[in-house]
PDB file of N, CA and C in Angstrom:
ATOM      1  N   UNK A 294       0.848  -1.179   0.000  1.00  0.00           N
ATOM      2  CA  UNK A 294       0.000   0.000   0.000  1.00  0.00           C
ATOM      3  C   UNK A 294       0.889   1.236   0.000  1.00  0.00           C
ATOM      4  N   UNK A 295       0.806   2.112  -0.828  1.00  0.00           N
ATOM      5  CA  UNK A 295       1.571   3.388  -0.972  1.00  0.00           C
ATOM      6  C   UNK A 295       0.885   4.652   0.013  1.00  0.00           C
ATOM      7  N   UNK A 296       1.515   5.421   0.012  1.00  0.00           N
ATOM      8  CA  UNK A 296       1.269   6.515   1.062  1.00  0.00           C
ATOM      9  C   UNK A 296       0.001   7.129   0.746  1.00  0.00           C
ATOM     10  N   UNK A 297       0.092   7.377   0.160  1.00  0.00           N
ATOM     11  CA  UNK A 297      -1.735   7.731  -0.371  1.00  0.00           C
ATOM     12  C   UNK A 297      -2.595   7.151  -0.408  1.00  0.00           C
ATOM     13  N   UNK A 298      -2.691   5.826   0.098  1.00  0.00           N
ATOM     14  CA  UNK A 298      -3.756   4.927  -0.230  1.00  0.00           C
ATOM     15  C   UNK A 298      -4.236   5.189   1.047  1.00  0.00           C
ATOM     16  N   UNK A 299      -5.538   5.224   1.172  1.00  0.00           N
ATOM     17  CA  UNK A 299      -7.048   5.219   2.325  1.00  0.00           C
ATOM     18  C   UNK A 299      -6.910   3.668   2.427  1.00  0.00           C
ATOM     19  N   UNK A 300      -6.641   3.174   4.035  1.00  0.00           N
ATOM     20  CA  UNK A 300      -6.637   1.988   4.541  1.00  0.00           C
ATOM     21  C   UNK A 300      -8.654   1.965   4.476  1.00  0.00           C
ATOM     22  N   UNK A 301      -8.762   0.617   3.832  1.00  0.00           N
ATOM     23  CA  UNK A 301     -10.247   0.649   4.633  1.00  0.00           C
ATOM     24  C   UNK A 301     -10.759   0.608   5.966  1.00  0.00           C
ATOM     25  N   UNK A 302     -12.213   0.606   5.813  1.00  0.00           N
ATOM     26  CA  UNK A 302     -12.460   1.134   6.766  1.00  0.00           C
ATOM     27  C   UNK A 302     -12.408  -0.194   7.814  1.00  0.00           C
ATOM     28  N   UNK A 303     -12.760  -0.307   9.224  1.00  0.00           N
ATOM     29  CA  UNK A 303     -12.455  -0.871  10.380  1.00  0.00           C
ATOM     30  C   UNK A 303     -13.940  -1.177  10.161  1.00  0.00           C
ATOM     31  N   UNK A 304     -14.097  -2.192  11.387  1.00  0.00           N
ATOM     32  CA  UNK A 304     -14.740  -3.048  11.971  1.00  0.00           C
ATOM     33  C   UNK A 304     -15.610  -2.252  12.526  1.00  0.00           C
ATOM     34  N   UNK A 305     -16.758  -1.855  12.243  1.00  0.00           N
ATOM     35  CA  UNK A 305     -18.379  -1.035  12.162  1.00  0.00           C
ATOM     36  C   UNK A 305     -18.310   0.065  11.587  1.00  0.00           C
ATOM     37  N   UNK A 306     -17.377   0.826  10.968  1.00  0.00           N
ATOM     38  CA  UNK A 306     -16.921   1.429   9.942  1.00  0.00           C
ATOM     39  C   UNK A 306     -17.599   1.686   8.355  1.00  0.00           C
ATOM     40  N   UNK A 307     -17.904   2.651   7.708  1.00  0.00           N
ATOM     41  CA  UNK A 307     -17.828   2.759   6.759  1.00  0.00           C
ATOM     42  C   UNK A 307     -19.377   2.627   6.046  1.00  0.00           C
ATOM     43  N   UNK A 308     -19.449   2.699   4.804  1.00  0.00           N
ATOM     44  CA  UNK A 308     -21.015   2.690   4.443  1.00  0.00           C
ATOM     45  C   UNK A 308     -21.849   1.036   4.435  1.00  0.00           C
ATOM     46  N   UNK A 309     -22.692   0.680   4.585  1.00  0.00           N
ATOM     47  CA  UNK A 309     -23.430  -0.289   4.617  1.00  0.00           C
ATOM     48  C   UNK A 309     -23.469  -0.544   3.511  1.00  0.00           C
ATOM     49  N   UNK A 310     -23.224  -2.509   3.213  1.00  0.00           N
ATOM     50  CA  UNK A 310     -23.360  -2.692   1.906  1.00  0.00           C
ATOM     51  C   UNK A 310     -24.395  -3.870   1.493  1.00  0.00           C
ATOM     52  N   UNK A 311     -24.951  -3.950   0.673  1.00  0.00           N
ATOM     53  CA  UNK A 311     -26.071  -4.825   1.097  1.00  0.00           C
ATOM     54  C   UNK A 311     -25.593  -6.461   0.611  1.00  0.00           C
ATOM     55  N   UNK A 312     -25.913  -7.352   1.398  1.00  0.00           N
ATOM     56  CA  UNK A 312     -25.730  -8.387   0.882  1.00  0.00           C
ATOM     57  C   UNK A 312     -26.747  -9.980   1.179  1.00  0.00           C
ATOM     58  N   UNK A 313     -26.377 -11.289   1.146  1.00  0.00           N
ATOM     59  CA  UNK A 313     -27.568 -11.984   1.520  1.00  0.00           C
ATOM     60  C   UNK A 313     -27.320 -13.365   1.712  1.00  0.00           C
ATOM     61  N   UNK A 314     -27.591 -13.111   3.107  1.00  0.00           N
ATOM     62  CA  UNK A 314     -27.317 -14.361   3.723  1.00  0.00           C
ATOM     63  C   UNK A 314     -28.308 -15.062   3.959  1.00  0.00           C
ATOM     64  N   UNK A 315     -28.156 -16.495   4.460  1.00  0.00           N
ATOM     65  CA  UNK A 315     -29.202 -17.580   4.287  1.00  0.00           C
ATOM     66  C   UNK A 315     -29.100 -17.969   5.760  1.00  0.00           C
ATOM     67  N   UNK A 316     -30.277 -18.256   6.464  1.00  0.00           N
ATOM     68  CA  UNK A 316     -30.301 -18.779   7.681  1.00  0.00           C
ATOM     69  C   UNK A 316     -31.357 -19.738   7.755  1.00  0.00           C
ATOM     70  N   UNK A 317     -31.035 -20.884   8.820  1.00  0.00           N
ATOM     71  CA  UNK A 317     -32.590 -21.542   8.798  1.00  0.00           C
ATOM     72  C   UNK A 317     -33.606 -21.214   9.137  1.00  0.00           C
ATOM     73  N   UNK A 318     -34.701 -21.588   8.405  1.00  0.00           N
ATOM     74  CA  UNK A 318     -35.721 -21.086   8.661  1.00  0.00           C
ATOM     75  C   UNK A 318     -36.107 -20.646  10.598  1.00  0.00           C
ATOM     76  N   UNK A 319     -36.015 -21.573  10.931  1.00  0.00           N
ATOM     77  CA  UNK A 319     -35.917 -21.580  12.993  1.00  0.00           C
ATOM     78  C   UNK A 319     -35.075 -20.558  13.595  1.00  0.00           C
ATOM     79  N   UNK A 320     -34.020 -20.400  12.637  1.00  0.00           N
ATOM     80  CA  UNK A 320     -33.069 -19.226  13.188  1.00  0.00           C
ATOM     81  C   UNK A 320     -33.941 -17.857  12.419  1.00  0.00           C
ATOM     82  N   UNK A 321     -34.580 -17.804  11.837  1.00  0.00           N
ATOM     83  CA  UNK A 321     -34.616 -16.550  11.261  1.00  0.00           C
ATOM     84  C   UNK A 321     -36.207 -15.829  12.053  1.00  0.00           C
ATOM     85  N   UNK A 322     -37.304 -17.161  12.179  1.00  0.00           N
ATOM     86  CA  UNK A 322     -38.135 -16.870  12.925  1.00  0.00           C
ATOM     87  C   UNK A 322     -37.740 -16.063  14.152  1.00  0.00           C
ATOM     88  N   UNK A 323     -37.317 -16.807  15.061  1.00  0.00           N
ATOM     89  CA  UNK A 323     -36.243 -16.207  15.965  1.00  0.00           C
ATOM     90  C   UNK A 323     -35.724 -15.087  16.544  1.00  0.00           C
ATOM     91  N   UNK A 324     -35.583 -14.588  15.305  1.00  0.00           N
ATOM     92  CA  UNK A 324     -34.508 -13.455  14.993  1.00  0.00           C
ATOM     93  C   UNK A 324     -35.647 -12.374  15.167  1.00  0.00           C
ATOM     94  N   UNK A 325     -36.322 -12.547  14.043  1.00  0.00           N
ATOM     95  CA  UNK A 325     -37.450 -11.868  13.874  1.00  0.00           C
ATOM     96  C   UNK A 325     -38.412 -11.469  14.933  1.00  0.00           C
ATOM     97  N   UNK A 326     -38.751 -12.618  15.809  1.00  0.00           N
ATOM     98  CA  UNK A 326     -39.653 -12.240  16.942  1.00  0.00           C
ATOM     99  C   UNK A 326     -38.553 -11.267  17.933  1.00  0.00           C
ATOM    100  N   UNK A 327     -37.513 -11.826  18.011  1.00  0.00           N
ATOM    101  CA  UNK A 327     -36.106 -10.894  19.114  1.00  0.00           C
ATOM    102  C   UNK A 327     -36.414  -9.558  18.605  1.00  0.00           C
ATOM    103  N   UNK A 328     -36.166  -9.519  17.277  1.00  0.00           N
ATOM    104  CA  UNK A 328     -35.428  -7.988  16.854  1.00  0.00           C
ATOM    105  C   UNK A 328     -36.439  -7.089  15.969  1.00  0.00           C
ATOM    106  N   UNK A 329     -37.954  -7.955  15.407  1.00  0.00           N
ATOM    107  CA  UNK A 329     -38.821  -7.301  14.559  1.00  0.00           C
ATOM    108  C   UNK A 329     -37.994  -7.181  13.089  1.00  0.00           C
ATOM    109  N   UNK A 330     -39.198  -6.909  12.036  1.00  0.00           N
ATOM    110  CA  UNK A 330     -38.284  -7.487  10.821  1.00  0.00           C
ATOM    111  C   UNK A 330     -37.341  -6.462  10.411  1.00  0.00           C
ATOM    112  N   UNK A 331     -37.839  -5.412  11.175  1.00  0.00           N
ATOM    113  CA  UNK A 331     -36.660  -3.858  10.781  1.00  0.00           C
ATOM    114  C   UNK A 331     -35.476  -3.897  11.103  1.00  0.00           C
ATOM    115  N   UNK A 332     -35.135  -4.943  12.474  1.00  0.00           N
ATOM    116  CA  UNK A 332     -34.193  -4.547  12.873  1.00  0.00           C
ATOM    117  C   UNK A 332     -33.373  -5.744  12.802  1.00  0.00           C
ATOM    118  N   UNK A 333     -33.607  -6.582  11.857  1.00  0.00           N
ATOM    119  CA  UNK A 333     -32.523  -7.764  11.820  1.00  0.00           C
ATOM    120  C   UNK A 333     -31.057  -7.446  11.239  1.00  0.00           C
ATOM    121  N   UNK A 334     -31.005  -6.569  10.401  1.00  0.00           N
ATOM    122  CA  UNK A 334     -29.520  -6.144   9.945  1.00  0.00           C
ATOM    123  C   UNK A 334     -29.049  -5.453  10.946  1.00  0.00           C
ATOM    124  N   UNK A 335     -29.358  -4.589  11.419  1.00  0.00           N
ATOM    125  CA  UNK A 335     -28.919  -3.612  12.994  1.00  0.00           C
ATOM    126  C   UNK A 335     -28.031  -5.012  13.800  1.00  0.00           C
ATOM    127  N   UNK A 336     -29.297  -5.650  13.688  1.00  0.00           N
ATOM    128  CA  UNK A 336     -28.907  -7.212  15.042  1.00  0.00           C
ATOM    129  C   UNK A 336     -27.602  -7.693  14.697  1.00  0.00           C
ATOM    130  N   UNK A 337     -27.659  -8.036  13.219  1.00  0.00           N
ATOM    131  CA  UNK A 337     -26.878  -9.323  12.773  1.00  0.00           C
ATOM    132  C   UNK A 337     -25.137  -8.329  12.382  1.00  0.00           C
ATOM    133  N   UNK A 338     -25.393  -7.254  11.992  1.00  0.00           N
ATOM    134  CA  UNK A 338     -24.154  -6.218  11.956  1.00  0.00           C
ATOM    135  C   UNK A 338     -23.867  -6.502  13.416  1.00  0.00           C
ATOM    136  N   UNK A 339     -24.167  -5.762  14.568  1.00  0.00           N
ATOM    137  CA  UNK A 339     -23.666  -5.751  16.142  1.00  0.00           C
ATOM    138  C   UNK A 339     -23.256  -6.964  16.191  1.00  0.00           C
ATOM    139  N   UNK A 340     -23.887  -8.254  16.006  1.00  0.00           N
ATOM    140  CA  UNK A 340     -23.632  -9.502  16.458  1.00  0.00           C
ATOM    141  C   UNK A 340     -21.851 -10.040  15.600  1.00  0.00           C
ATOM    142  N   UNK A 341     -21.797  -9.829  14.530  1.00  0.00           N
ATOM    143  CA  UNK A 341     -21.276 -10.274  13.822  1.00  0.00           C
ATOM    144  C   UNK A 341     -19.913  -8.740  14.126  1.00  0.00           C
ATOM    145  N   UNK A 342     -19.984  -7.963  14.179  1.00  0.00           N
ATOM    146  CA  UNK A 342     -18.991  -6.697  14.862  1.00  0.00           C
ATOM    147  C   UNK A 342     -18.512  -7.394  16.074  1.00  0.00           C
ATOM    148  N   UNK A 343     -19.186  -7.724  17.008  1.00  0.00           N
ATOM    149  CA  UNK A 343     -18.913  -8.083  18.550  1.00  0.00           C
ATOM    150  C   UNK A 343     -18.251  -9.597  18.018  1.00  0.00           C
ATOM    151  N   UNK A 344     -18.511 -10.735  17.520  1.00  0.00           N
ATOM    152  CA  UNK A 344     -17.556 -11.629  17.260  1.00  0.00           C
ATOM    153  C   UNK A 344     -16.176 -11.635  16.666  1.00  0.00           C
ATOM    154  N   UNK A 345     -16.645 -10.496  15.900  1.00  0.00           N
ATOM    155  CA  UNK A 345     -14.715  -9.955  15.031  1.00  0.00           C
ATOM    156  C   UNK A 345     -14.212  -9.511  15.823  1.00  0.00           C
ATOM    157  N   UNK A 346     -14.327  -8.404  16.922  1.00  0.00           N
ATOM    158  CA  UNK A 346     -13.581  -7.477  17.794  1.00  0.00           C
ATOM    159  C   UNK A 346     -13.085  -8.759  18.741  1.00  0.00           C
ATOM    160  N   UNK A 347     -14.139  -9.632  19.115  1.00  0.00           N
ATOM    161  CA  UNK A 347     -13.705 -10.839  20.509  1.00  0.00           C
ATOM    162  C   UNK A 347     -12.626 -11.385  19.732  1.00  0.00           C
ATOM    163  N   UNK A 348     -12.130 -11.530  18.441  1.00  0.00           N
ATOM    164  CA  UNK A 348     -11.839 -12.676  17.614  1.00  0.00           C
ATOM    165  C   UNK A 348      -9.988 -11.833  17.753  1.00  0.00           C
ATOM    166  N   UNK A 349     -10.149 -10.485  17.603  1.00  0.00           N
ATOM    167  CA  UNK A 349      -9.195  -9.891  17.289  1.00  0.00           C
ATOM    168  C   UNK A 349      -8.288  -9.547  18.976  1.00  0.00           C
ATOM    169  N   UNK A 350      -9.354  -9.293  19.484  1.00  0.00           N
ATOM    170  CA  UNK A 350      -8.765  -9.225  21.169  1.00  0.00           C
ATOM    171  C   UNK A 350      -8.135 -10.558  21.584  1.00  0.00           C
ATOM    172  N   UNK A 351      -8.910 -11.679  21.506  1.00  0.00           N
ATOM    173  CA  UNK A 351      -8.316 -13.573  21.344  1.00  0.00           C
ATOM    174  C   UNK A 351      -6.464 -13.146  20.870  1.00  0.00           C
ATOM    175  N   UNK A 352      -6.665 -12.928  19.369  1.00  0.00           N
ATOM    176  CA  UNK A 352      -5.389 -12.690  18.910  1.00  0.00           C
ATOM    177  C   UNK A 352      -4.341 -11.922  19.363  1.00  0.00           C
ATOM    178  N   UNK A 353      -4.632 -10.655  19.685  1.00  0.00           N
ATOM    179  CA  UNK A 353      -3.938  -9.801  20.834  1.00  0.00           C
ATOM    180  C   UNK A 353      -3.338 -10.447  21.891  1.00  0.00           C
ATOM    181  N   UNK A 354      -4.244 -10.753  22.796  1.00  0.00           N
ATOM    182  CA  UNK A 354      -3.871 -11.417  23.715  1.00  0.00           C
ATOM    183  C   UNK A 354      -3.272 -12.809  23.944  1.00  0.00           C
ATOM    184  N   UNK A 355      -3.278 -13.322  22.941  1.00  0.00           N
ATOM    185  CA  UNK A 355      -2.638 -14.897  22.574  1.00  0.00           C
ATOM    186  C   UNK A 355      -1.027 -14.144  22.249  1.00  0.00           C
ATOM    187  N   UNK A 356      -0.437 -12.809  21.683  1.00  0.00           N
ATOM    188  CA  UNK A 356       0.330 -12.475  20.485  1.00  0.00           C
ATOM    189  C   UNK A 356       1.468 -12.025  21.866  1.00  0.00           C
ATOM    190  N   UNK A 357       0.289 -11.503  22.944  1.00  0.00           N
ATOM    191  CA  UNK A 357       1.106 -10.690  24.311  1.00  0.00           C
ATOM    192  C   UNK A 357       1.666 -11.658  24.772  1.00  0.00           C
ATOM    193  N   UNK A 358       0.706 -12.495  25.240  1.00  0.00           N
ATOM    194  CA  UNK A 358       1.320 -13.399  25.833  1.00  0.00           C
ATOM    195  C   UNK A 358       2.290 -14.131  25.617  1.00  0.00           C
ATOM    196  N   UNK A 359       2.449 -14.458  24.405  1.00  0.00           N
ATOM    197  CA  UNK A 359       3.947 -15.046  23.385  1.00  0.00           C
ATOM    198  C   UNK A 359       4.925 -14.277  23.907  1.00  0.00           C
ATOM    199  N   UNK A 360       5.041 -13.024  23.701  1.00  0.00           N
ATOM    200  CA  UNK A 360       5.558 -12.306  24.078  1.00  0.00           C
ATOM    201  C   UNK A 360       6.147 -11.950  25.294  1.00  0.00           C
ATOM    202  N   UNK A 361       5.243 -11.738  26.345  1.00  0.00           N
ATOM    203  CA  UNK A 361       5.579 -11.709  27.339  1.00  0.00           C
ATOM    204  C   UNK A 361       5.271 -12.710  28.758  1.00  0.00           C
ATOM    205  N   UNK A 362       5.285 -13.500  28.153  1.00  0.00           N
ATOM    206  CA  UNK A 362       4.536 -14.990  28.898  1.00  0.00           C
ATOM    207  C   UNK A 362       2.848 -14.509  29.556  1.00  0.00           C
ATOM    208  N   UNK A 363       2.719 -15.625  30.356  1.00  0.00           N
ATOM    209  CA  UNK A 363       1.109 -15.828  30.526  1.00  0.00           C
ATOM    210  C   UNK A 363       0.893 -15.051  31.693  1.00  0.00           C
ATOM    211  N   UNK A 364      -0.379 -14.707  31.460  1.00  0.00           N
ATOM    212  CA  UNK A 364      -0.969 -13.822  32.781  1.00  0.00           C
ATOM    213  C   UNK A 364      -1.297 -14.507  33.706  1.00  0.00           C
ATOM    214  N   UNK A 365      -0.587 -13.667  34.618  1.00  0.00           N
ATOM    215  CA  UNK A 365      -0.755 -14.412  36.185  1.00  0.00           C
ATOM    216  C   UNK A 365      -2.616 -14.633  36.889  1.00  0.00           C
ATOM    217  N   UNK A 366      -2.504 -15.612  37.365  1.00  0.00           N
ATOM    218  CA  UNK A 366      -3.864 -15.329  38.527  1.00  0.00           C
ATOM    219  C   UNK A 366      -4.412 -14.121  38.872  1.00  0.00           C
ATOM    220  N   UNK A 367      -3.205 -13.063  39.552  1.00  0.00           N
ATOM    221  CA  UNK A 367      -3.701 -11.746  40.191  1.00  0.00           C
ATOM    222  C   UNK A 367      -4.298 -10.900  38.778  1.00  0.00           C
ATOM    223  N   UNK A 368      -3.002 -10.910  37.835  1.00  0.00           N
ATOM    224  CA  UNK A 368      -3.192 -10.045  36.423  1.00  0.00           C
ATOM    225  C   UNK A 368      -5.096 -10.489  36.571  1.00  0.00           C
ATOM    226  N   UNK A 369      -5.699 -11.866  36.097  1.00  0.00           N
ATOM    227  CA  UNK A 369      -6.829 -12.630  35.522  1.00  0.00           C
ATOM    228  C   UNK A 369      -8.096 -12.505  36.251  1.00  0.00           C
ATOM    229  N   UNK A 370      -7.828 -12.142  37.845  1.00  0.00           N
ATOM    230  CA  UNK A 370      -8.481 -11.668  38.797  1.00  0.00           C
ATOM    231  C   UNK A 370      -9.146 -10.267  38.601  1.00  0.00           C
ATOM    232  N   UNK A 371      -7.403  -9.587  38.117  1.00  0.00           N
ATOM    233  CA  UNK A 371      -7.843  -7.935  38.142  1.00  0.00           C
ATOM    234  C   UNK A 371      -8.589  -7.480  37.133  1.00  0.00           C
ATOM    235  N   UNK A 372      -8.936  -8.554  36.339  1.00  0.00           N
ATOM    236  CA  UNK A 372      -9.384  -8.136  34.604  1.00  0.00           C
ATOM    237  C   UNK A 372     -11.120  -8.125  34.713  1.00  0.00           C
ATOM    238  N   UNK A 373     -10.847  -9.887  35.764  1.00  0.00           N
ATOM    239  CA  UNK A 373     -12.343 -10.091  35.602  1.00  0.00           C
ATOM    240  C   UNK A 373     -12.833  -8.712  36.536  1.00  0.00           C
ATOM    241  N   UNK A 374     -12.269  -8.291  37.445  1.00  0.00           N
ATOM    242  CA  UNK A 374     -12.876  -7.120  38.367  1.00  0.00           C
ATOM    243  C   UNK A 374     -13.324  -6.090  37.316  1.00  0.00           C
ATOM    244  N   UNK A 375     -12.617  -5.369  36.946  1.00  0.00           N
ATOM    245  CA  UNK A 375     -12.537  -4.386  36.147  1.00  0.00           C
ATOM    246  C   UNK A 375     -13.254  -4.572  35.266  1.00  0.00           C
ATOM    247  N   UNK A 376     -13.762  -6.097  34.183  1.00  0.00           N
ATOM    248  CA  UNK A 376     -14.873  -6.521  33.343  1.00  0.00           C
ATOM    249  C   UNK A 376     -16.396  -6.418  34.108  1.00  0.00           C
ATOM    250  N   UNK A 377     -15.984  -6.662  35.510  1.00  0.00           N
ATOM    251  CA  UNK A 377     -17.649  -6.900  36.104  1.00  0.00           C
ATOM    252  C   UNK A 377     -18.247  -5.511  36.823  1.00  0.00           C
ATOM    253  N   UNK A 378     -17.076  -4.495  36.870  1.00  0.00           N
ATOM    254  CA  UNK A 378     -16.746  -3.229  37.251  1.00  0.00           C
ATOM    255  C   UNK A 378     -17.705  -2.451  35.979  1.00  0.00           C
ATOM    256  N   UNK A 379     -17.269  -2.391  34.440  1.00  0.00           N
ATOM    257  CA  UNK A 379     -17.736  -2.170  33.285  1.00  0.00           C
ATOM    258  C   UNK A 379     -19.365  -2.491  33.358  1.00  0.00           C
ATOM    259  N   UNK A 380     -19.560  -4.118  33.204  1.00  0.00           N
ATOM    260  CA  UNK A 380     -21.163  -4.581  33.273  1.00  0.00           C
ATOM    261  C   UNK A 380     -22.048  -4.157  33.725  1.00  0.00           C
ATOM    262  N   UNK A 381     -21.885  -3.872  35.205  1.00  0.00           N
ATOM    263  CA  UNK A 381     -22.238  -3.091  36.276  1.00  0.00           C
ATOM    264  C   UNK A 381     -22.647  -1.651  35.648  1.00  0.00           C
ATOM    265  N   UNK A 382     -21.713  -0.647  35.071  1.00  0.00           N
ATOM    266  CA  UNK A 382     -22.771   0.556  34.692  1.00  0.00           C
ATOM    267  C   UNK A 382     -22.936   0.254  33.564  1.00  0.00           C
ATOM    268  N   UNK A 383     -22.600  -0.325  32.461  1.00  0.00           N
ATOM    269  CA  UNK A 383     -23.194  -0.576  31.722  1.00  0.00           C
ATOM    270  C   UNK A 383     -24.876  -0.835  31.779  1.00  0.00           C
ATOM    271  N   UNK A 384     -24.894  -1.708  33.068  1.00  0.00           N
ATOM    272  CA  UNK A 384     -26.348  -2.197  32.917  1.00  0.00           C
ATOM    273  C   UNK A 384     -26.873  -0.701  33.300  1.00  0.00           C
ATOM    274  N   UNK A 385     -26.686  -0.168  34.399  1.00  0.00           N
ATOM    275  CA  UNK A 385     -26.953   1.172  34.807  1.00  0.00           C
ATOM    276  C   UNK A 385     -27.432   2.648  34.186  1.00  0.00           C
ATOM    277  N   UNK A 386     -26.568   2.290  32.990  1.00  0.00           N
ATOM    278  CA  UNK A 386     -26.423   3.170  31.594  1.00  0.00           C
ATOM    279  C   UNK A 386     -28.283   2.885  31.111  1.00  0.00           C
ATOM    280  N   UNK A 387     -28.365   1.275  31.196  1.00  0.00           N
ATOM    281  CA  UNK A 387     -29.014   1.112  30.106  1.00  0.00           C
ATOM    282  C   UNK A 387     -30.727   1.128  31.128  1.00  0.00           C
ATOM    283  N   UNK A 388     -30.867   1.307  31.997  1.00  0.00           N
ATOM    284  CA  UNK A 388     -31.764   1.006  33.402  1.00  0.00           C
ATOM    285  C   UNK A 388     -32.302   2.722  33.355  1.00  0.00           C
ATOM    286  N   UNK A 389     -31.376   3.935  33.207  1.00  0.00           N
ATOM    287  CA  UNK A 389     -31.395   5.010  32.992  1.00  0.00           C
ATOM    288  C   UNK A 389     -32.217   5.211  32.003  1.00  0.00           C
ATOM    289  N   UNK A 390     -32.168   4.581  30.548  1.00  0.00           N
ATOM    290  CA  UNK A 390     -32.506   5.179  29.183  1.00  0.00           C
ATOM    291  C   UNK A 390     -31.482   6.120  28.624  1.00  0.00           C
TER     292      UNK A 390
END
């Protein structure tokens, strides 16, 4: 890639493009009653965003650890705190409106 080139765009990034996927019928019912028929691309974008980002953090953290060996207990302790620390207003956030 030369200096001028525009990297694409990232992971929820960029314009929507339409395309068409096939699900089973049971999965799509499903979907539909969860999310209403408007909002199944909204759903299936977030869903499918949130598995790439987990997928890419996996890799990160597999790449550190090579690197700098494995995380300790305390490190794995302090993470989950700080993850259940997050959840916590998160839910709060969402309890608000």
């Amino acid at each position: 890639m030369d200096a001028e080139a525009t990297p694409p765009p990232g992971i929820g990034e960029g314009p929507a493009k339409v395309i068409s996927v096939s699900l089973p019928e049971g999965t799509l019912h499903a979907l539909r009653d969860a999310v209403g028929s408007r909002g199944v691309s909204s759903f299936v974008a977030a869903a499918i965003e949130e598995h790439l980002r987990n997928q890419a953090t996996a890799r990160y953290l597999a790449e550190y650890q090579a690197e700098h060996g494995a995380f300790t207990d305390e490190e794995r302790q302090r993470a989950a705190d700080v993850w259940a620390s997050a959840e916590r207003k998160v839910a709060r956030w969402r309890e608000a409106g």
